[in-house]
Short mmCIF file of C-alpha atoms in Angstrom, two decimals:
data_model
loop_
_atom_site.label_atom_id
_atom_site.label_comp_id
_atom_site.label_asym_id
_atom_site.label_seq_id
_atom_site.Cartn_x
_atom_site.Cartn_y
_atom_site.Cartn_z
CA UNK A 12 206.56 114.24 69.10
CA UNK A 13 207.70 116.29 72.07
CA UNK A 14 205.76 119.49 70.10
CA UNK A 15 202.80 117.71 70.71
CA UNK A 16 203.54 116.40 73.97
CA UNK A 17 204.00 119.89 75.01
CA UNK A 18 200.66 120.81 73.35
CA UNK A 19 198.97 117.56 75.31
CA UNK A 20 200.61 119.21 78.54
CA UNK A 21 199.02 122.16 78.27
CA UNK A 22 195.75 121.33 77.07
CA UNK A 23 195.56 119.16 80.33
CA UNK A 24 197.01 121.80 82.60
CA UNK A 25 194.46 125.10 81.22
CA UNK A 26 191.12 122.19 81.50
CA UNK A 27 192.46 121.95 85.03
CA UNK A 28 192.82 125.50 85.81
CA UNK A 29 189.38 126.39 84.14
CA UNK A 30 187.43 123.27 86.25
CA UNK A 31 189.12 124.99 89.57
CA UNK A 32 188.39 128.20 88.69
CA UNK A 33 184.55 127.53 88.71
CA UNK A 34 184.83 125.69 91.99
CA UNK A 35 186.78 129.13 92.95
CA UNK A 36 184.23 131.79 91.54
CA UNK A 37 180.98 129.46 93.54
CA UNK A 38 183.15 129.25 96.57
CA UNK A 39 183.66 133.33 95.95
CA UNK A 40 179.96 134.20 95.80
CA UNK A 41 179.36 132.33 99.39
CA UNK A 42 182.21 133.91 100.94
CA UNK A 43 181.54 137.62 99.89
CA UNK A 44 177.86 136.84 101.49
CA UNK A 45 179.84 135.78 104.86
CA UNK A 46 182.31 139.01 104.54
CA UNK A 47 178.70 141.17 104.07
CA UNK A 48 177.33 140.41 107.40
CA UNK A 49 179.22 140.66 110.35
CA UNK A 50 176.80 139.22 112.76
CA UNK A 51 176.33 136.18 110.94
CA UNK A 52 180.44 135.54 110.49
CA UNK A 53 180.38 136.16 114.54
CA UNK A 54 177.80 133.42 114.75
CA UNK A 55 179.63 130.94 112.78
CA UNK A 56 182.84 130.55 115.69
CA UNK A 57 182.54 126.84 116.89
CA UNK A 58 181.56 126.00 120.04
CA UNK A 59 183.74 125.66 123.24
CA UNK A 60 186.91 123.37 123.26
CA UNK A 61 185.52 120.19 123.86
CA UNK A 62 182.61 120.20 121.57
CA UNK A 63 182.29 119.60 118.06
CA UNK A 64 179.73 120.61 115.20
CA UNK A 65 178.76 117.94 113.27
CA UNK A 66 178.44 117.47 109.67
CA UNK A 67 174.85 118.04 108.87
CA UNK A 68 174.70 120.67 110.80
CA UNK A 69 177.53 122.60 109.00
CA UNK A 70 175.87 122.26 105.76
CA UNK A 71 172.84 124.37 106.26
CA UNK A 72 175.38 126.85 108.21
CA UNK A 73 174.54 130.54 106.83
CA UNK A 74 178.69 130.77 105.69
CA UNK A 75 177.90 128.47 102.70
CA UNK A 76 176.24 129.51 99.37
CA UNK A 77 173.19 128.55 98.07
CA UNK A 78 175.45 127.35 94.84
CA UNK A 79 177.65 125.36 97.17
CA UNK A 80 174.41 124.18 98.84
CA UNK A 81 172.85 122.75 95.95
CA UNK A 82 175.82 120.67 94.82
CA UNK A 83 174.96 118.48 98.17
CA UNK A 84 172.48 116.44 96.30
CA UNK A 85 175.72 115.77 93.92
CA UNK A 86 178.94 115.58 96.49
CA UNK A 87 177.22 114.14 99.18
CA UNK A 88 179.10 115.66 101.75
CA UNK A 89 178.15 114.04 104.95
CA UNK A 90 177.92 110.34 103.98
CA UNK A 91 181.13 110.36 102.12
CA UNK A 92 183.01 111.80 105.09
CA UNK A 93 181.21 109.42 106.82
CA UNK A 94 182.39 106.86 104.45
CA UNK A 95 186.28 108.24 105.06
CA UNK A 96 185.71 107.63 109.37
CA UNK A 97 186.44 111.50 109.00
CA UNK A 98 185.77 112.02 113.21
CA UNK A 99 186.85 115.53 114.47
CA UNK A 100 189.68 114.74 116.74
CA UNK A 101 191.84 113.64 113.42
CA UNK A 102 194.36 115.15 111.36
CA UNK A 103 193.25 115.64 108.23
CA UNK A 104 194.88 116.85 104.85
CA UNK A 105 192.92 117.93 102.32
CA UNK A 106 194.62 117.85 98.66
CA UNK A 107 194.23 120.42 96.41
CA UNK A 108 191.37 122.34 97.67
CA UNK A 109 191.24 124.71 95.41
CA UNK A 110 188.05 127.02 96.15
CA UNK A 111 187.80 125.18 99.35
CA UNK A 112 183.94 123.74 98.71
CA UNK A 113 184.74 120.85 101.19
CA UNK A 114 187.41 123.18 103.37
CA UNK A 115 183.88 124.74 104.04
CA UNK A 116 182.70 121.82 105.76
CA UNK A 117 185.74 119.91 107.29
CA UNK A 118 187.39 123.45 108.98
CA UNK A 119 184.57 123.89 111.65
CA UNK A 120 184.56 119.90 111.51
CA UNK A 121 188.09 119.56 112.63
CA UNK A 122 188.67 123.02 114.48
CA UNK A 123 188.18 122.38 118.02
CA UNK A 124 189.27 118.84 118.79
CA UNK A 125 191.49 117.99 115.33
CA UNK A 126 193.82 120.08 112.37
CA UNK A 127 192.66 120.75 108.78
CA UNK A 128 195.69 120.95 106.48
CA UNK A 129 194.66 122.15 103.24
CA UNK A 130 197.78 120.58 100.55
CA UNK A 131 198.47 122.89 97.50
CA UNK A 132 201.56 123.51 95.01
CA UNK A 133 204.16 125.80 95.14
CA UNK A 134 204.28 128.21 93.01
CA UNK A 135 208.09 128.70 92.53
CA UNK A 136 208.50 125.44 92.19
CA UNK A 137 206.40 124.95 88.40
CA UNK A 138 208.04 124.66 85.59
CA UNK A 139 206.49 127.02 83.20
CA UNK A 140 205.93 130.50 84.00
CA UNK A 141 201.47 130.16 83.51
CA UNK A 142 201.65 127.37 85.92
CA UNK A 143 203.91 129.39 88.51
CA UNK A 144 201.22 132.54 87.71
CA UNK A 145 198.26 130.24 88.25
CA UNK A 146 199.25 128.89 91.54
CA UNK A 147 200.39 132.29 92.65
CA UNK A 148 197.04 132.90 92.32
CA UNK A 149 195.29 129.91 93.15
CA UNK A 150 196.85 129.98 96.77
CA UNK A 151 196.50 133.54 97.31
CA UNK A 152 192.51 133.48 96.90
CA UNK A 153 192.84 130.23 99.23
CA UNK A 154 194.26 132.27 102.31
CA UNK A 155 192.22 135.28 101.36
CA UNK A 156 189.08 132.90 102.09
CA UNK A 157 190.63 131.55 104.90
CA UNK A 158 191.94 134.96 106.41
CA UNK A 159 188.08 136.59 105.77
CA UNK A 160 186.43 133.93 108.47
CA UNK A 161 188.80 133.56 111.00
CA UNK A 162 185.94 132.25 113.29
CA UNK A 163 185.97 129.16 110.98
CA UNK A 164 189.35 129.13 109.43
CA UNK A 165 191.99 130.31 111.94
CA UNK A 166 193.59 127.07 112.84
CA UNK A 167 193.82 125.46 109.24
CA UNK A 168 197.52 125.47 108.04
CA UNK A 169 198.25 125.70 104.29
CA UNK A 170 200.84 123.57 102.91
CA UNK A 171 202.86 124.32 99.98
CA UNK A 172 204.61 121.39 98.35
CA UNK A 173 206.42 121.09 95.00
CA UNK A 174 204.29 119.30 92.87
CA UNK A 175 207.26 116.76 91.02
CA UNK A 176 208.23 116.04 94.76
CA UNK A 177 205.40 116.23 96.76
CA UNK A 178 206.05 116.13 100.70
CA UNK A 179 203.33 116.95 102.94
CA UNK A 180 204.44 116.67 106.16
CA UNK A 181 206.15 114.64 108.95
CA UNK A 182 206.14 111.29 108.48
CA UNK A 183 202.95 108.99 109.71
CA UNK A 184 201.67 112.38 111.27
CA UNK A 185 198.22 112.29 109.59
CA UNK A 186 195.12 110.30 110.28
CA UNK A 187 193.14 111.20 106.98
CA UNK A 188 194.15 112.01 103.22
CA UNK A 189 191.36 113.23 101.07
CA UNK A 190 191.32 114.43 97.15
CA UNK A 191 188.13 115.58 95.74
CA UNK A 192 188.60 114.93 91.66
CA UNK A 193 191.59 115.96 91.09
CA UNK A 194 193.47 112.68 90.04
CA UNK A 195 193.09 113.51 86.13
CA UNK A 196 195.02 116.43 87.23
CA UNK A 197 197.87 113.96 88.54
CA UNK A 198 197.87 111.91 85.80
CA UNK A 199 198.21 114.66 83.26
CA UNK A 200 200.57 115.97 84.38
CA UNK A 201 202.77 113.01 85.13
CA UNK A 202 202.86 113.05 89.06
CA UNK A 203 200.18 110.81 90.08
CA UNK A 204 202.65 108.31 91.10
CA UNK A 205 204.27 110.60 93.47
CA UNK A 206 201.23 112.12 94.77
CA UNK A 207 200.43 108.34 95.97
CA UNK A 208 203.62 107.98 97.31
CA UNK A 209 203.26 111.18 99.06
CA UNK A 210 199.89 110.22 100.79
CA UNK A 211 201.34 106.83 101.93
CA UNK A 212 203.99 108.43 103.43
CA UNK A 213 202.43 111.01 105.47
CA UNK A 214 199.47 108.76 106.85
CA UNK A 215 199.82 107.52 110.15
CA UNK A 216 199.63 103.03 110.17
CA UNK A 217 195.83 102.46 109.69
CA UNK A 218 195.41 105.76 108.45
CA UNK A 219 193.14 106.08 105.26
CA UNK A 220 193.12 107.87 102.16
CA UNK A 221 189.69 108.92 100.93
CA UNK A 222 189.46 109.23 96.86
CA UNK A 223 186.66 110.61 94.86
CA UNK A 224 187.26 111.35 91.51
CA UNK A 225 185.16 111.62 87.89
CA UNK A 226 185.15 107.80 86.38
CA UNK A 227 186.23 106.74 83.03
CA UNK A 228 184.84 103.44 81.39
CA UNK A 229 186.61 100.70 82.55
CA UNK A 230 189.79 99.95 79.76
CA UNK A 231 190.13 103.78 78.68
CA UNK A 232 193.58 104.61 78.14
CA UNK A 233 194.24 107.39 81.72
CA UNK A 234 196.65 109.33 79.31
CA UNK A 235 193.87 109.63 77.04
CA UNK A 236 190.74 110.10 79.45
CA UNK A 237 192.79 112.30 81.93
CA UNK A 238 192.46 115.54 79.35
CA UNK A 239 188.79 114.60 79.87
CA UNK A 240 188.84 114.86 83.33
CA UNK A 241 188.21 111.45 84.02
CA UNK A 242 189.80 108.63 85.07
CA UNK A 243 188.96 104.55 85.51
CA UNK A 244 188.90 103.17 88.76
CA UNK A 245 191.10 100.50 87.96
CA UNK A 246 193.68 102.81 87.50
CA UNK A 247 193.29 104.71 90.79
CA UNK A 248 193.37 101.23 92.60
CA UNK A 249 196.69 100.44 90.81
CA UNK A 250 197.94 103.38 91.55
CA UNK A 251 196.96 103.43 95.06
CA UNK A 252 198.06 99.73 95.04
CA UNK A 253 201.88 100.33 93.78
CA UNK A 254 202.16 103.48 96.84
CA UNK A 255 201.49 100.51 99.31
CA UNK A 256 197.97 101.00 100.11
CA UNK A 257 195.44 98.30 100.05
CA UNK A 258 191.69 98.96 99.11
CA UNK A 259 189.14 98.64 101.97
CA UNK A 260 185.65 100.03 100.11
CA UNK A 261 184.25 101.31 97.41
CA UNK A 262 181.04 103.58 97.67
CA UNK A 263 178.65 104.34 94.85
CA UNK A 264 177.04 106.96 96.83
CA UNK A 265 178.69 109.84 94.23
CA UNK A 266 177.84 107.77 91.44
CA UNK A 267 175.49 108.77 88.05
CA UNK A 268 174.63 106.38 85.79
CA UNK A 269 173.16 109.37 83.74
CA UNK A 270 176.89 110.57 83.00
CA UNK A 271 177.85 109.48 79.26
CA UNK A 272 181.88 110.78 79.78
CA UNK A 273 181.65 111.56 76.19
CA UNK A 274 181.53 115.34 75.69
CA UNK A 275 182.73 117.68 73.43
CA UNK A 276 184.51 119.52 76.56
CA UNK A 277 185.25 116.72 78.75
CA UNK A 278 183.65 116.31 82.23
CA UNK A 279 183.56 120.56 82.09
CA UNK A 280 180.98 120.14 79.99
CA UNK A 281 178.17 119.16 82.44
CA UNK A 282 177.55 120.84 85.60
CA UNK A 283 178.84 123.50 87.80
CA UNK A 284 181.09 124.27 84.59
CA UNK A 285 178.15 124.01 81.82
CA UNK A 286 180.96 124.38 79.21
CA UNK A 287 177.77 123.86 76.72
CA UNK A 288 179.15 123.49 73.08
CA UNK A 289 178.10 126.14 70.49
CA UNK A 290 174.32 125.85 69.74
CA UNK A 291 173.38 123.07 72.25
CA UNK A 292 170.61 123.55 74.83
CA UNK A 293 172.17 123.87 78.43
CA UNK A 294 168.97 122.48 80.37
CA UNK A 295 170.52 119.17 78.71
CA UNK A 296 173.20 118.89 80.37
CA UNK A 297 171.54 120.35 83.55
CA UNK A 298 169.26 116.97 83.65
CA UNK A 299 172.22 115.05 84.07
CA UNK A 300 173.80 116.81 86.95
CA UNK A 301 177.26 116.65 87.63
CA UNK A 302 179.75 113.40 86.96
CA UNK A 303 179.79 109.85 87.71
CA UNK A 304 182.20 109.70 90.35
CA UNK A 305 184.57 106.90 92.22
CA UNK A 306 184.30 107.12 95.57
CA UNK A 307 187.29 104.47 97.18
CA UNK A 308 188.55 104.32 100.54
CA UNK A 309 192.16 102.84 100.73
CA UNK A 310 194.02 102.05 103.82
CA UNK A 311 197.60 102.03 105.09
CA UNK A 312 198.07 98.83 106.51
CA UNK A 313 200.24 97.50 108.73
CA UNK A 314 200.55 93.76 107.27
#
């Protein structure tokens, strides 16, 4: 039993690491186009103290690649910050990022008038010595994107945490707490229920947590679906639920009914990953775009 555990474990933990790594290597293409042209990185430095840029216009700014642009129509950036009362004067931590596709979008967001915190694991705190590589690695390519557009990323802080006992930072010091599919991560790995806990703790009273994250049929087993990627929402509820929280909204706005969760290589399988099996036509998986995906909102109340 615990060989196969073990087995389960890292099954779970290498899906994860490839899924990130393709965020990484689109978020890689747009930022060696920003390093190439000088003028257009000086061009990018938001506006006076003060003033803000907002959303829309930040997604047709020239520091994003046309890959990252063309998963819009899929992530629906601006109406699911909108849907997370994401406003520029907050705090915001952002879970995870890995190759920083929405750290593109919230750091010239938040950089004036608010405080990006971009949430990832410490290395030296994993167990195994591939996870404690991976992070290593993970979190060095972060800063390297971050330290490459100073005019957009200067003021966002990265956060290293251990990932069994999550804290990420003071106390009710945050307004917003947002994780972009990475849930199935959690839940593989056995942490989900501290992660929660974490994000209660940190958010300020009132403050919300904004989830989005690849769905599951409802009644799939999460120990089961998570090496799939995906997760049911009922789960992410009761999760959220047992950390204190209490659901506000749900939004279908990332939703696909085209998304059949049943694929030989899990959620990987359809796009940006196109993890195609052997001998099947791509342009399949193509026409049904990327996931179905929860989007919940979940608040910290004060009741």
């Amino acid at each position: 039993m615990r060989n196969t555990l073990m087995t389960l474990s890292v099954a779970v933990f290498l899906a994860a690491c490839a899924m990130q790594g393709e965020d990484r290597a689109t978020a890689k293409s747009g930022n060696d186009a920003l390093m190439s042209d000088t003028e257009s990185s000086k061009a990018l430095i938001a506006p006076r103290p003060g003033t803000s840029i907002g959303v829309g216009e930040i997604l047709g700014m020239p520091h994003r690649s046309d890959a990252n642009r063309a998963r819009d129509a899929y992530r629906h950036p601006q109406e699911t910050l909108a849907f997370f009362e994401v406003l520029p004067h907050h705090s915001v931590i952002e879970v995870t990022p890995g190759g920083g596709w929405y750290t593109e979008i919230l750091a010239p967001y938040l950089r004036n008038n608010g405080e990006l915190i971009a949430q990832v694991f410490d290395p030296a705190a994993q167990e195994s010595q591939g996870s404690r590589d991976y992070y290593a690695k993970s979190n060095g390519e972060l800063r390297a994107k971050l330290a490459a557009a100073p005019g957009l990323y200067d003021r966002v802080r990265v956060v290293e945490t251990p990932a069994a006992a999550p804290v990420l930072g003071p106390p009710a010091s945050a307004d917003r707490v947002l994780t972009f599919r990475n849930v199935h991560n959690w839940t593989g790995a056995k942490n989900d229920g501290a992660m929660f806990k974490a994000f209660f703790d940190v958010l300020k009273p009132n403050g919300i947590l904004g989830v989005v994250e690849h769905r599951a049929a409802p009644g799939t087993d999460p120990a089961v679906s998570a090496k799939s990627g995906y997760i049911t929402e009922e789960y992410v509820i009761a999760l959220a639920t047992a950390a204190g929280f209490e659901l506000a909204a749900r939004s279908e706005v990332n939703a696909n009914p085209k998304d059949r969760r049943n694929y030989t290589n899990g959620v990987w399988t359809l796009p940006p990953g196109l993890r195609v099996p052997e001998g099947e036509d791509p342009a399949k998986y193509k026409a049904i775009g990327e996931s179905d995906r929860m989007t919940l909102k979940f608040v910290k109340s004060t009741r």
